[in-house]
Coordinates of C-alpha atoms in Angstrom, one line a residue:
M1 CA 10.7 -85.7 75.9
S2 CA 13.8 -84.5 77.8
L3 CA 17.6 -84.6 78.0
K4 CA 19.8 -84.3 81.0
V5 CA 22.8 -82.0 80.3
S6 CA 25.2 -84.5 81.9
K7 CA 23.9 -87.1 79.4
A8 CA 24.5 -84.7 76.5
I9 CA 28.0 -84.2 77.6
E10 CA 28.6 -87.9 78.0
I11 CA 27.3 -88.5 74.4
L12 CA 29.4 -85.7 72.9
K13 CA 32.5 -87.0 74.7
K14 CA 31.9 -90.6 73.5
H15 CA 31.9 -89.4 69.9
D16 CA 34.9 -87.1 70.5
L17 CA 32.8 -84.0 69.6
L18 CA 33.0 -81.9 72.8
V19 CA 35.6 -79.1 72.6
S20 CA 34.6 -77.3 75.8
S21 CA 31.6 -76.8 78.1
K22 CA 30.4 -74.1 80.3
V23 CA 27.5 -75.5 82.4
S24 CA 26.2 -74.1 85.7
D25 CA 24.4 -77.3 86.7
E26 CA 25.0 -80.7 84.8
D27 CA 21.8 -82.0 86.5
T28 CA 19.7 -79.6 84.5
T29 CA 17.1 -81.4 82.3
V30 CA 16.0 -79.6 79.2
T31 CA 12.5 -80.2 78.0
N32 CA 12.7 -78.5 74.6
I33 CA 15.1 -78.8 71.6
S34 CA 15.4 -76.5 68.6
Y35 CA 17.6 -75.1 65.9
N36 CA 15.0 -72.5 64.8
S37 CA 15.0 -69.4 67.0
Q38 CA 11.4 -68.6 66.0
E39 CA 10.1 -71.8 67.7
K40 CA 9.3 -72.4 71.3
Q41 CA 12.5 -72.3 73.5
T42 CA 11.2 -72.6 77.1
N43 CA 13.8 -74.6 79.1
G44 CA 15.4 -75.7 75.9
I45 CA 18.7 -76.6 74.3
F46 CA 19.4 -74.5 71.2
F47 CA 21.7 -75.4 68.3
C48 CA 23.6 -72.7 66.4
K49 CA 23.8 -74.3 62.9
G50 CA 23.9 -73.2 59.3
N51 CA 26.3 -71.2 57.2
N52 CA 24.2 -68.1 57.6
F53 CA 23.8 -68.4 61.4
K54 CA 23.8 -65.0 63.2
A55 CA 24.4 -64.3 66.9
A56 CA 21.0 -62.5 66.9
Y57 CA 19.3 -65.9 66.4
L58 CA 20.9 -67.2 69.6
K59 CA 19.9 -64.0 71.5
Q60 CA 16.3 -64.5 70.4
A61 CA 16.4 -68.1 71.6
L62 CA 17.9 -67.2 75.0
D63 CA 15.4 -64.4 75.5
A64 CA 12.6 -66.9 74.7
G65 CA 13.8 -69.3 77.4
A66 CA 16.6 -71.5 76.0
V67 CA 18.9 -72.5 78.9
I68 CA 21.9 -73.8 77.0
Y69 CA 23.2 -73.7 73.5
V70 CA 25.4 -75.9 71.3
A71 CA 27.7 -74.3 68.8
E72 CA 31.1 -74.6 67.1
K73 CA 32.2 -71.4 68.7
E74 CA 31.2 -69.3 71.6
F75 CA 28.6 -66.7 70.7
D76 CA 27.5 -65.6 74.3
D77 CA 29.9 -66.2 77.2
N78 CA 27.2 -65.4 79.7
A79 CA 25.0 -68.4 78.8
D80 CA 25.6 -72.1 79.4
N81 CA 27.0 -73.7 76.3
L82 CA 28.5 -76.8 74.8
I83 CA 31.2 -76.0 72.2
V84 CA 31.6 -78.9 69.7
S85 CA 33.7 -79.7 66.7
D86 CA 30.7 -80.4 64.5
V87 CA 27.3 -79.0 65.4
Q88 CA 25.4 -81.1 62.7
K89 CA 26.7 -84.3 64.2
A90 CA 25.9 -83.1 67.7
L91 CA 22.4 -82.2 66.6
A92 CA 21.8 -85.7 65.3
L93 CA 23.2 -87.5 68.3
L94 CA 21.5 -85.3 70.9
S95 CA 18.2 -85.2 69.0
A96 CA 18.1 -89.0 69.0
A97 CA 18.7 -89.1 72.7
Y98 CA 16.2 -86.3 73.4
F99 CA 13.5 -88.2 71.7
G100 CA 14.4 -91.5 73.5
N101 CA 16.2 -93.1 70.6
P102 CA 13.1 -94.1 68.7
E103 CA 15.2 -95.7 66.0
N104 CA 15.8 -98.7 68.3
D105 CA 12.0 -99.5 68.2
L106 CA 11.8 -99.5 64.4
F107 CA 13.0 -101.9 61.8
I108 CA 14.4 -99.5 59.2
V109 CA 14.7 -100.1 55.5
A110 CA 16.6 -97.4 53.7
F111 CA 17.4 -96.8 50.0
T112 CA 19.6 -94.4 48.1
G113 CA 20.3 -93.9 44.4
T114 CA 20.4 -91.1 41.8
K115 CA 17.1 -92.4 40.5
G116 CA 14.5 -94.8 41.8
K117 CA 14.8 -94.4 45.6
T118 CA 11.3 -92.9 45.9
T119 CA 9.7 -95.5 43.7
T120 CA 11.5 -98.4 45.5
S121 CA 10.5 -97.0 48.9
Y122 CA 6.8 -96.8 47.9
F123 CA 7.0 -100.4 46.5
I124 CA 8.3 -101.6 49.8
Y125 CA 5.8 -99.6 51.8
D126 CA 2.9 -100.9 49.7
I127 CA 4.0 -104.5 50.2
L128 CA 4.7 -104.1 54.0
K129 CA 1.5 -102.2 54.9
E130 CA -0.6 -105.2 53.8
I131 CA 1.4 -107.5 56.1
Y132 CA 1.7 -105.0 59.0
P133 CA -1.5 -102.9 58.7
Q134 CA -1.2 -99.5 60.3
K135 CA 2.3 -100.4 61.5
V136 CA 4.5 -99.1 58.6
A137 CA 5.9 -95.5 58.5
L138 CA 7.3 -93.9 55.3
F139 CA 9.8 -91.0 54.9
S140 CA 10.0 -90.2 51.2
T141 CA 10.6 -87.3 48.9
I142 CA 6.8 -87.1 48.4
D143 CA 5.1 -88.0 51.6
R144 CA 5.8 -88.6 55.2
V145 CA 3.6 -91.2 57.0
V146 CA 4.0 -91.3 60.8
G147 CA 0.8 -93.1 61.8
P148 CA -2.5 -94.6 60.8
K149 CA -4.7 -91.5 60.8
P150 CA -5.2 -89.1 57.9
E151 CA -3.5 -86.3 59.8
D152 CA -0.4 -88.6 60.2
K153 CA 0.3 -88.3 56.5
F154 CA 1.8 -85.0 55.1
K155 CA 3.9 -83.7 52.3
S156 CA 7.7 -83.8 52.7
D157 CA 9.9 -80.7 52.5
L158 CA 13.1 -82.7 52.1
T159 CA 13.9 -86.2 50.9
T160 CA 15.7 -86.9 54.2
P161 CA 14.7 -84.3 56.9
E162 CA 17.0 -82.5 59.3
S163 CA 18.1 -84.9 62.1
L164 CA 16.0 -83.2 64.8
D165 CA 12.9 -83.5 62.6
L166 CA 13.8 -87.0 61.6
F167 CA 14.0 -88.3 65.1
R168 CA 10.9 -86.3 66.1
D169 CA 9.0 -88.0 63.4
M170 CA 10.4 -91.4 64.3
R171 CA 9.2 -90.8 67.9
T172 CA 5.8 -89.9 66.6
A173 CA 5.7 -93.0 64.5
V174 CA 6.7 -95.2 67.4
D175 CA 4.1 -93.6 69.7
N176 CA 1.5 -94.2 67.0
G177 CA 2.3 -97.9 67.0
M178 CA 4.6 -98.1 64.0
T179 CA 7.0 -101.0 64.0
H180 CA 8.6 -100.6 60.5
L181 CA 10.0 -97.6 58.7
V182 CA 10.8 -97.3 55.0
M183 CA 12.9 -94.3 54.1
E184 CA 14.9 -92.6 51.4
V185 CA 18.4 -91.4 52.3
S186 CA 19.8 -88.7 50.1
S187 CA 23.4 -87.9 49.5
Q188 CA 22.8 -84.6 51.3
A189 CA 21.7 -86.5 54.4
Y190 CA 25.2 -87.7 54.8
K191 CA 26.8 -84.5 53.4
K192 CA 25.0 -82.6 56.2
N193 CA 25.1 -85.4 58.8
R194 CA 21.3 -85.6 59.1
V195 CA 21.6 -89.4 59.7
F196 CA 24.8 -89.4 61.7
G197 CA 24.9 -92.2 64.2
L198 CA 22.0 -94.1 62.5
T199 CA 22.4 -97.8 61.6
F200 CA 19.8 -99.2 59.2
D201 CA 18.6 -102.8 59.3
I202 CA 18.5 -103.0 55.5
G203 CA 20.2 -100.6 53.2
G204 CA 19.9 -100.5 49.4
F205 CA 22.0 -98.9 46.7
L206 CA 20.2 -98.6 43.3
N207 CA 22.6 -96.6 41.1
I208 CA 24.7 -93.5 40.8
T209 CA 25.3 -91.1 37.9
P210 CA 26.5 -87.5 38.1
D211 CA 23.9 -85.3 39.7
H212 CA 23.5 -82.8 42.6
I213 CA 26.9 -81.3 41.6
G214 CA 27.0 -77.6 42.2
P215 CA 27.9 -74.8 44.6
N216 CA 25.1 -75.6 47.1
E217 CA 25.3 -79.4 47.0
H218 CA 28.3 -81.6 46.1
P219 CA 31.5 -79.9 44.8
T220 CA 32.5 -83.0 42.8
Y221 CA 31.2 -86.3 41.7
A222 CA 33.7 -88.0 44.0
D223 CA 32.1 -86.2 46.9
Y224 CA 28.7 -87.3 45.7
L225 CA 29.8 -90.9 45.5
F226 CA 31.5 -90.8 48.9
C227 CA 28.2 -89.6 50.5
K228 CA 26.1 -92.1 48.7
K229 CA 28.1 -95.1 49.7
Q230 CA 27.9 -94.2 53.4
L231 CA 24.4 -95.8 53.6
L232 CA 26.0 -99.2 52.9
I233 CA 28.7 -98.7 55.5
N234 CA 25.9 -97.9 58.0
S235 CA 23.6 -100.8 57.2
K236 CA 23.5 -104.3 58.6
I237 CA 22.2 -106.0 55.4
N238 CA 22.9 -104.5 51.9
I239 CA 21.1 -104.8 48.6
I240 CA 23.0 -103.5 45.6
N241 CA 22.2 -103.2 41.9
R242 CA 25.2 -105.0 40.3
D243 CA 24.8 -102.9 37.2
T244 CA 25.4 -99.6 38.9
N245 CA 28.3 -97.3 37.9
D246 CA 31.3 -97.5 40.2
F247 CA 30.2 -100.9 41.4
E248 CA 33.6 -101.9 42.9
T249 CA 33.7 -98.8 45.1
V250 CA 30.1 -99.3 46.2
Y251 CA 30.7 -103.0 46.9
D252 CA 33.8 -102.3 48.9
A253 CA 31.8 -99.9 51.0
A254 CA 29.3 -102.6 51.8
K255 CA 32.0 -105.1 52.7
Q256 CA 33.5 -102.7 55.3
T257 CA 30.7 -103.5 57.8
S258 CA 28.8 -106.5 56.3
S259 CA 29.9 -110.1 55.5
D260 CA 29.2 -111.6 52.0
D261 CA 26.2 -113.4 53.6
N262 CA 24.6 -110.1 54.3
I263 CA 25.2 -108.5 50.8
Y264 CA 22.7 -109.3 48.1
L265 CA 23.5 -108.4 44.5
F266 CA 21.0 -108.3 41.6
G267 CA 21.2 -107.3 38.0
R268 CA 20.4 -108.1 34.4
D269 CA 23.8 -109.3 33.2
K270 CA 24.4 -112.9 34.4
T271 CA 28.0 -112.9 33.3
K272 CA 29.0 -110.6 36.2
D273 CA 30.5 -112.0 39.3
H274 CA 29.0 -112.2 42.7
L275 CA 25.5 -112.0 41.3
D276 CA 22.8 -113.4 43.5
F277 CA 19.6 -112.6 41.6
L278 CA 19.1 -112.3 37.8
L279 CA 16.4 -109.9 36.6
S280 CA 14.9 -110.4 33.1
S281 CA 12.0 -108.6 31.4
K282 CA 9.2 -110.8 29.9
E283 CA 6.3 -108.6 28.8
A284 CA 5.3 -105.0 28.9
T285 CA 2.0 -103.2 28.1
L286 CA 0.9 -99.6 28.5
K287 CA -0.2 -100.2 32.1
D288 CA 2.1 -102.8 33.5
S289 CA 5.1 -105.1 33.0
I290 CA 5.9 -108.7 33.8
F291 CA 9.5 -109.7 34.8
N292 CA 11.3 -112.6 36.3
I293 CA 13.7 -113.0 39.1
S294 CA 16.0 -116.0 39.2
A295 CA 18.0 -117.1 42.2
L296 CA 21.6 -118.0 41.2
N297 CA 22.9 -119.5 44.5
Q298 CA 21.8 -121.1 47.8
K299 CA 21.9 -117.8 49.6
A300 CA 19.4 -116.3 47.1
E301 CA 17.3 -119.5 47.0
A302 CA 16.9 -119.3 50.7
L303 CA 14.7 -116.1 50.4
N304 CA 12.1 -118.1 48.3
I305 CA 11.3 -115.1 46.1
A306 CA 12.3 -116.4 42.6
G307 CA 9.5 -116.3 40.0
D308 CA 7.5 -114.0 37.8
Y309 CA 6.1 -110.7 39.0
K310 CA 3.7 -108.1 37.6
L311 CA 4.4 -104.5 38.2
G312 CA 1.6 -101.8 38.0
L313 CA 4.1 -99.3 36.5
V314 CA 5.6 -99.5 33.1
G315 CA 9.3 -99.1 32.4
D316 CA 12.2 -101.5 32.5
F317 CA 13.8 -99.1 35.0
N318 CA 10.9 -99.7 37.4
E319 CA 11.6 -103.5 37.2
I320 CA 15.0 -102.7 38.8
N321 CA 13.2 -100.8 41.6
G322 CA 10.7 -103.6 41.9
T323 CA 13.5 -106.2 42.2
A324 CA 15.1 -104.3 45.0
A325 CA 11.8 -104.1 46.8
I326 CA 11.2 -107.8 46.4
I327 CA 14.6 -108.7 47.9
A328 CA 14.1 -106.2 50.8
T329 CA 10.7 -107.6 51.7
G330 CA 11.9 -111.2 51.1
L331 CA 14.5 -110.5 53.7
L332 CA 11.6 -109.7 56.1
D333 CA 10.1 -113.1 55.4
V334 CA 7.1 -111.6 53.6
P335 CA 5.3 -114.4 51.8
V336 CA 5.9 -114.3 48.0
S337 CA 2.1 -114.1 47.3
N338 CA 1.9 -110.9 49.4
I339 CA 4.9 -109.5 47.7
Y340 CA 3.3 -110.2 44.3
D341 CA 0.0 -108.6 45.2
G342 CA 1.6 -105.6 46.9
L343 CA 3.8 -104.9 43.9
Q344 CA 1.1 -105.3 41.4
G345 CA -1.1 -102.8 43.2
A346 CA 1.6 -100.4 44.2
H347 CA 1.1 -96.7 43.3
V348 CA 3.7 -94.0 43.4
P349 CA 2.3 -90.4 43.2
G350 CA 3.7 -88.6 40.1
R351 CA 5.7 -91.7 38.9
M352 CA 4.8 -93.0 35.4
E353 CA 1.2 -91.9 35.7
H354 CA -0.4 -92.0 32.3
I355 CA -3.5 -90.3 30.8
D356 CA -5.2 -91.5 27.6
T357 CA -6.7 -88.7 25.5
K358 CA -9.4 -88.7 22.8
S359 CA -7.3 -87.0 20.2
H360 CA -4.1 -85.6 21.7
G361 CA -1.9 -88.7 22.2
I362 CA -0.9 -90.3 25.5
I363 CA 0.4 -88.2 28.4
F364 CA 2.9 -89.6 30.8
I365 CA 3.7 -87.8 34.1
D366 CA 6.9 -88.7 35.8
Y367 CA 9.3 -87.2 38.3
A368 CA 12.4 -87.9 36.1
H369 CA 14.6 -85.0 37.1
N370 CA 18.1 -85.7 35.9
Y371 CA 19.9 -87.2 32.9
A372 CA 19.9 -90.7 34.1
S373 CA 16.2 -90.9 35.0
M374 CA 15.1 -88.9 31.9
K375 CA 17.2 -91.2 29.7
A376 CA 15.7 -94.3 31.2
L377 CA 12.2 -92.9 30.8
L378 CA 12.5 -91.5 27.2
G379 CA 14.5 -94.5 26.1
F380 CA 11.8 -96.9 27.3
L381 CA 9.1 -94.8 25.5
R382 CA 11.2 -94.6 22.3
N383 CA 11.5 -98.4 22.3
E384 CA 7.8 -99.0 23.1
Y385 CA 6.5 -96.4 20.6
P386 CA 9.1 -96.2 17.8
D387 CA 6.8 -94.4 15.4
S388 CA 5.5 -91.8 17.8
K389 CA 6.8 -88.3 18.3
I390 CA 8.1 -87.8 21.9
K391 CA 7.3 -84.4 23.2
V392 CA 8.6 -83.2 26.6
V393 CA 7.7 -80.4 29.0
V394 CA 10.5 -80.0 31.5
G395 CA 12.3 -77.4 33.7
S396 CA 15.2 -77.5 36.2
P397 CA 15.4 -76.2 39.7
G398 CA 17.3 -73.1 40.8
D399 CA 20.0 -73.0 43.5
K400 CA 20.9 -76.7 43.2
G401 CA 21.5 -79.5 40.7
V402 CA 23.1 -77.1 38.2
S403 CA 24.6 -80.2 36.4
R404 CA 21.0 -81.3 35.6
R405 CA 20.6 -78.5 33.0
G406 CA 23.3 -79.8 30.7
G407 CA 21.9 -83.3 31.3
F408 CA 18.5 -82.3 30.1
S409 CA 20.0 -80.7 27.0
K410 CA 21.8 -83.9 26.2
V411 CA 18.9 -86.3 26.7
L412 CA 16.4 -84.1 24.9
T413 CA 18.8 -84.0 21.9
E414 CA 19.2 -87.8 22.1
L415 CA 15.6 -88.9 22.5
A416 CA 13.0 -86.1 22.1
D417 CA 11.3 -84.7 19.0
S418 CA 10.2 -81.5 20.6
A419 CA 10.3 -79.8 24.0
I420 CA 8.9 -76.9 25.9
L421 CA 11.2 -75.6 28.6
T422 CA 9.4 -74.2 31.6
T423 CA 9.6 -73.3 35.3
D424 CA 10.3 -75.9 38.0
D425 CA 11.2 -74.6 41.5
P426 CA 13.4 -71.7 40.4
G427 CA 14.3 -70.7 44.0
F428 CA 16.2 -67.4 43.9
E429 CA 17.3 -67.8 40.3
D430 CA 15.5 -66.4 37.2
P431 CA 13.6 -69.3 35.6
A432 CA 14.2 -67.7 32.2
D433 CA 18.0 -68.0 32.7
I434 CA 17.6 -71.6 33.7
C435 CA 15.6 -72.4 30.6
R436 CA 18.1 -70.6 28.4
Q437 CA 21.0 -72.6 29.9
I438 CA 19.2 -75.8 28.9
D439 CA 18.2 -74.5 25.5
E440 CA 21.6 -73.2 24.4
K441 CA 23.1 -76.8 24.5
I442 CA 20.2 -78.5 22.7
D443 CA 20.8 -79.5 19.0
H444 CA 17.9 -77.6 17.5
S445 CA 18.3 -79.5 14.2
K446 CA 17.1 -82.5 16.0
V447 CA 14.6 -81.0 18.6
D448 CA 12.0 -78.3 18.2
T449 CA 12.3 -76.2 21.3
Q450 CA 10.4 -73.3 22.8
I451 CA 10.4 -71.6 26.2
I452 CA 7.1 -70.9 28.1
L453 CA 7.8 -70.0 31.7
D454 CA 4.2 -70.4 32.9
R455 CA 4.2 -74.1 33.6
E456 CA 0.4 -74.5 33.3
Q457 CA 0.5 -72.7 29.9
A458 CA 3.4 -74.8 28.8
I459 CA 1.4 -78.0 29.5
K460 CA -1.7 -76.6 27.8
T461 CA 0.3 -75.6 24.7
M462 CA 2.0 -79.0 24.4
I463 CA -1.3 -80.9 24.8
S464 CA -3.2 -78.6 22.4
D465 CA -0.5 -78.9 19.7
S466 CA -0.4 -82.7 19.9
Q467 CA -2.4 -85.4 18.2
N468 CA -3.1 -89.1 18.3
G469 CA 0.1 -91.1 18.1
D470 CA 2.1 -88.5 20.0
I471 CA 3.7 -89.2 23.4
I472 CA 3.7 -86.3 25.8
V473 CA 6.0 -86.4 28.8
L474 CA 5.4 -84.0 31.7
A475 CA 8.7 -84.4 33.5
A476 CA 10.6 -83.6 36.7
K477 CA 7.7 -82.3 38.9
G478 CA 5.4 -85.3 39.2
D479 CA 2.8 -84.8 41.9
D480 CA 4.6 -81.8 43.6
P481 CA 1.9 -79.3 44.7
Y482 CA 4.3 -76.3 45.0
Q483 CA 6.7 -74.1 43.1
K484 CA 9.6 -73.1 45.3
T485 CA 10.1 -69.5 44.4
K486 CA 12.3 -67.0 46.3
G487 CA 12.0 -68.9 49.6
V488 CA 8.2 -69.4 49.3
D489 CA 6.3 -72.5 48.5
V490 CA 3.8 -71.2 46.0
P491 CA 0.8 -73.5 45.6
Y492 CA 0.7 -75.3 42.2
P493 CA -2.1 -77.7 41.1
T494 CA 0.4 -80.5 40.2
D495 CA 1.1 -81.7 36.6
P496 CA -1.6 -84.4 36.6
V497 CA -4.3 -82.0 37.7
V498 CA -3.2 -79.4 35.1
A499 CA -3.2 -82.0 32.3
R500 CA -6.7 -83.2 33.2
N501 CA -8.0 -79.6 33.4
V502 CA -6.6 -78.9 30.0
L503 CA -8.2 -82.0 28.5
K504 CA -11.5 -81.1 30.1
D505 CA -11.3 -77.7 28.3
I506 CA -10.2 -79.0 24.9
E507 CA -11.8 -82.4 24.8
G508 CA -14.7 -82.1 27.2
E509 CA -13.4 -85.0 29.3

């Protein structure tokens, strides 16, 4: 991979980002790209990014062999540099160029939403990989898949990676023969310009509720909504849940760059205008659900996807995710029989996994990590098991998503019988403080609550204290194998593993 300095200047000028340049030779070709001063820098272009960037990082990069740097101000007037108005946008554009614009060789399906984007992405991935074996890449909150070999699958550190890492992984995927990419796009991806300049072939909008509001994320809900809707503006074809909050704002965003023929709306309420597909639940069991999709107009009928589907995950909220996946794969001309089979066999790590016990109730493990997703999950379980006690183990992360804490307090009060508050990625905050913030807003006349900071012990206590008929929910962490603590990823067995180990000890399973 390489990038000629003259080409970098041309790209920055085209996007009106170049403020000034100091270049000794525009014919120089860099063969390395980085924003981390601890990485290899030989003959490289280095980006000075981040609120906590220090001039010492640039010196380290230059000493290690970087030949030019990109920044929003001049740090070293003796070195070649490109001064730009927005270094994050510059990083995205120049990374794409450095890696040979791999996005042009991939059909990219991208989804966003406060809840459901991971599940929807896995549904689409599981359907497509049967049609295009060893040709489908996945960039999700849980896993990144960039090729067909075991070493090409690894755990994600961010829902949507930094632009340089994003394009590097796209290049790897293309070099490994991938032709399709399914990815999640977070609001932070647009807030921090990680996907600046990208156009998606299909973009989907599932829902939006207040989340990720805090000092390190979005200052307001309006900012969160603004970032979320950018996916639709930057997609050729749009799929939108008609029942989302702020629908008119979302729909208007889609119409900025797409015609009505390229916007597909689905939902449960047939009285709403513009609806293309009607979703209706038919039957649900502990292990799966059956739902129907009806085509309401010629545009919808043309996809040939109307009919009944069986989903290997319970929850009416997962039927919404499934419908979005069906429309997306229908747009790719996947035969309906393959969509049906792929959806029925789809598996999403840490999403609505359930464990039957001998004498301690039923355990559900789900990544539900905000008010909207937790309400959908607990509401479904309350409807399905009206005579059961619903018992929840949950925590909330530090350093971000501060609004989630009050959301957990509210939903536990509304739908839970008991709860154990525990640790979940505390970051640089004290997990005891986070738990107390959740606890102080719970109505304790409705919910029995205790705090056990050791997550494994919390799960053990909840299972041990439960009996047949109880529903235990291990929420918010899913299949995550780490606790993010003070800047370190501390290994954690995952909630499913902990639950099964507890059952082995107390039930001999």
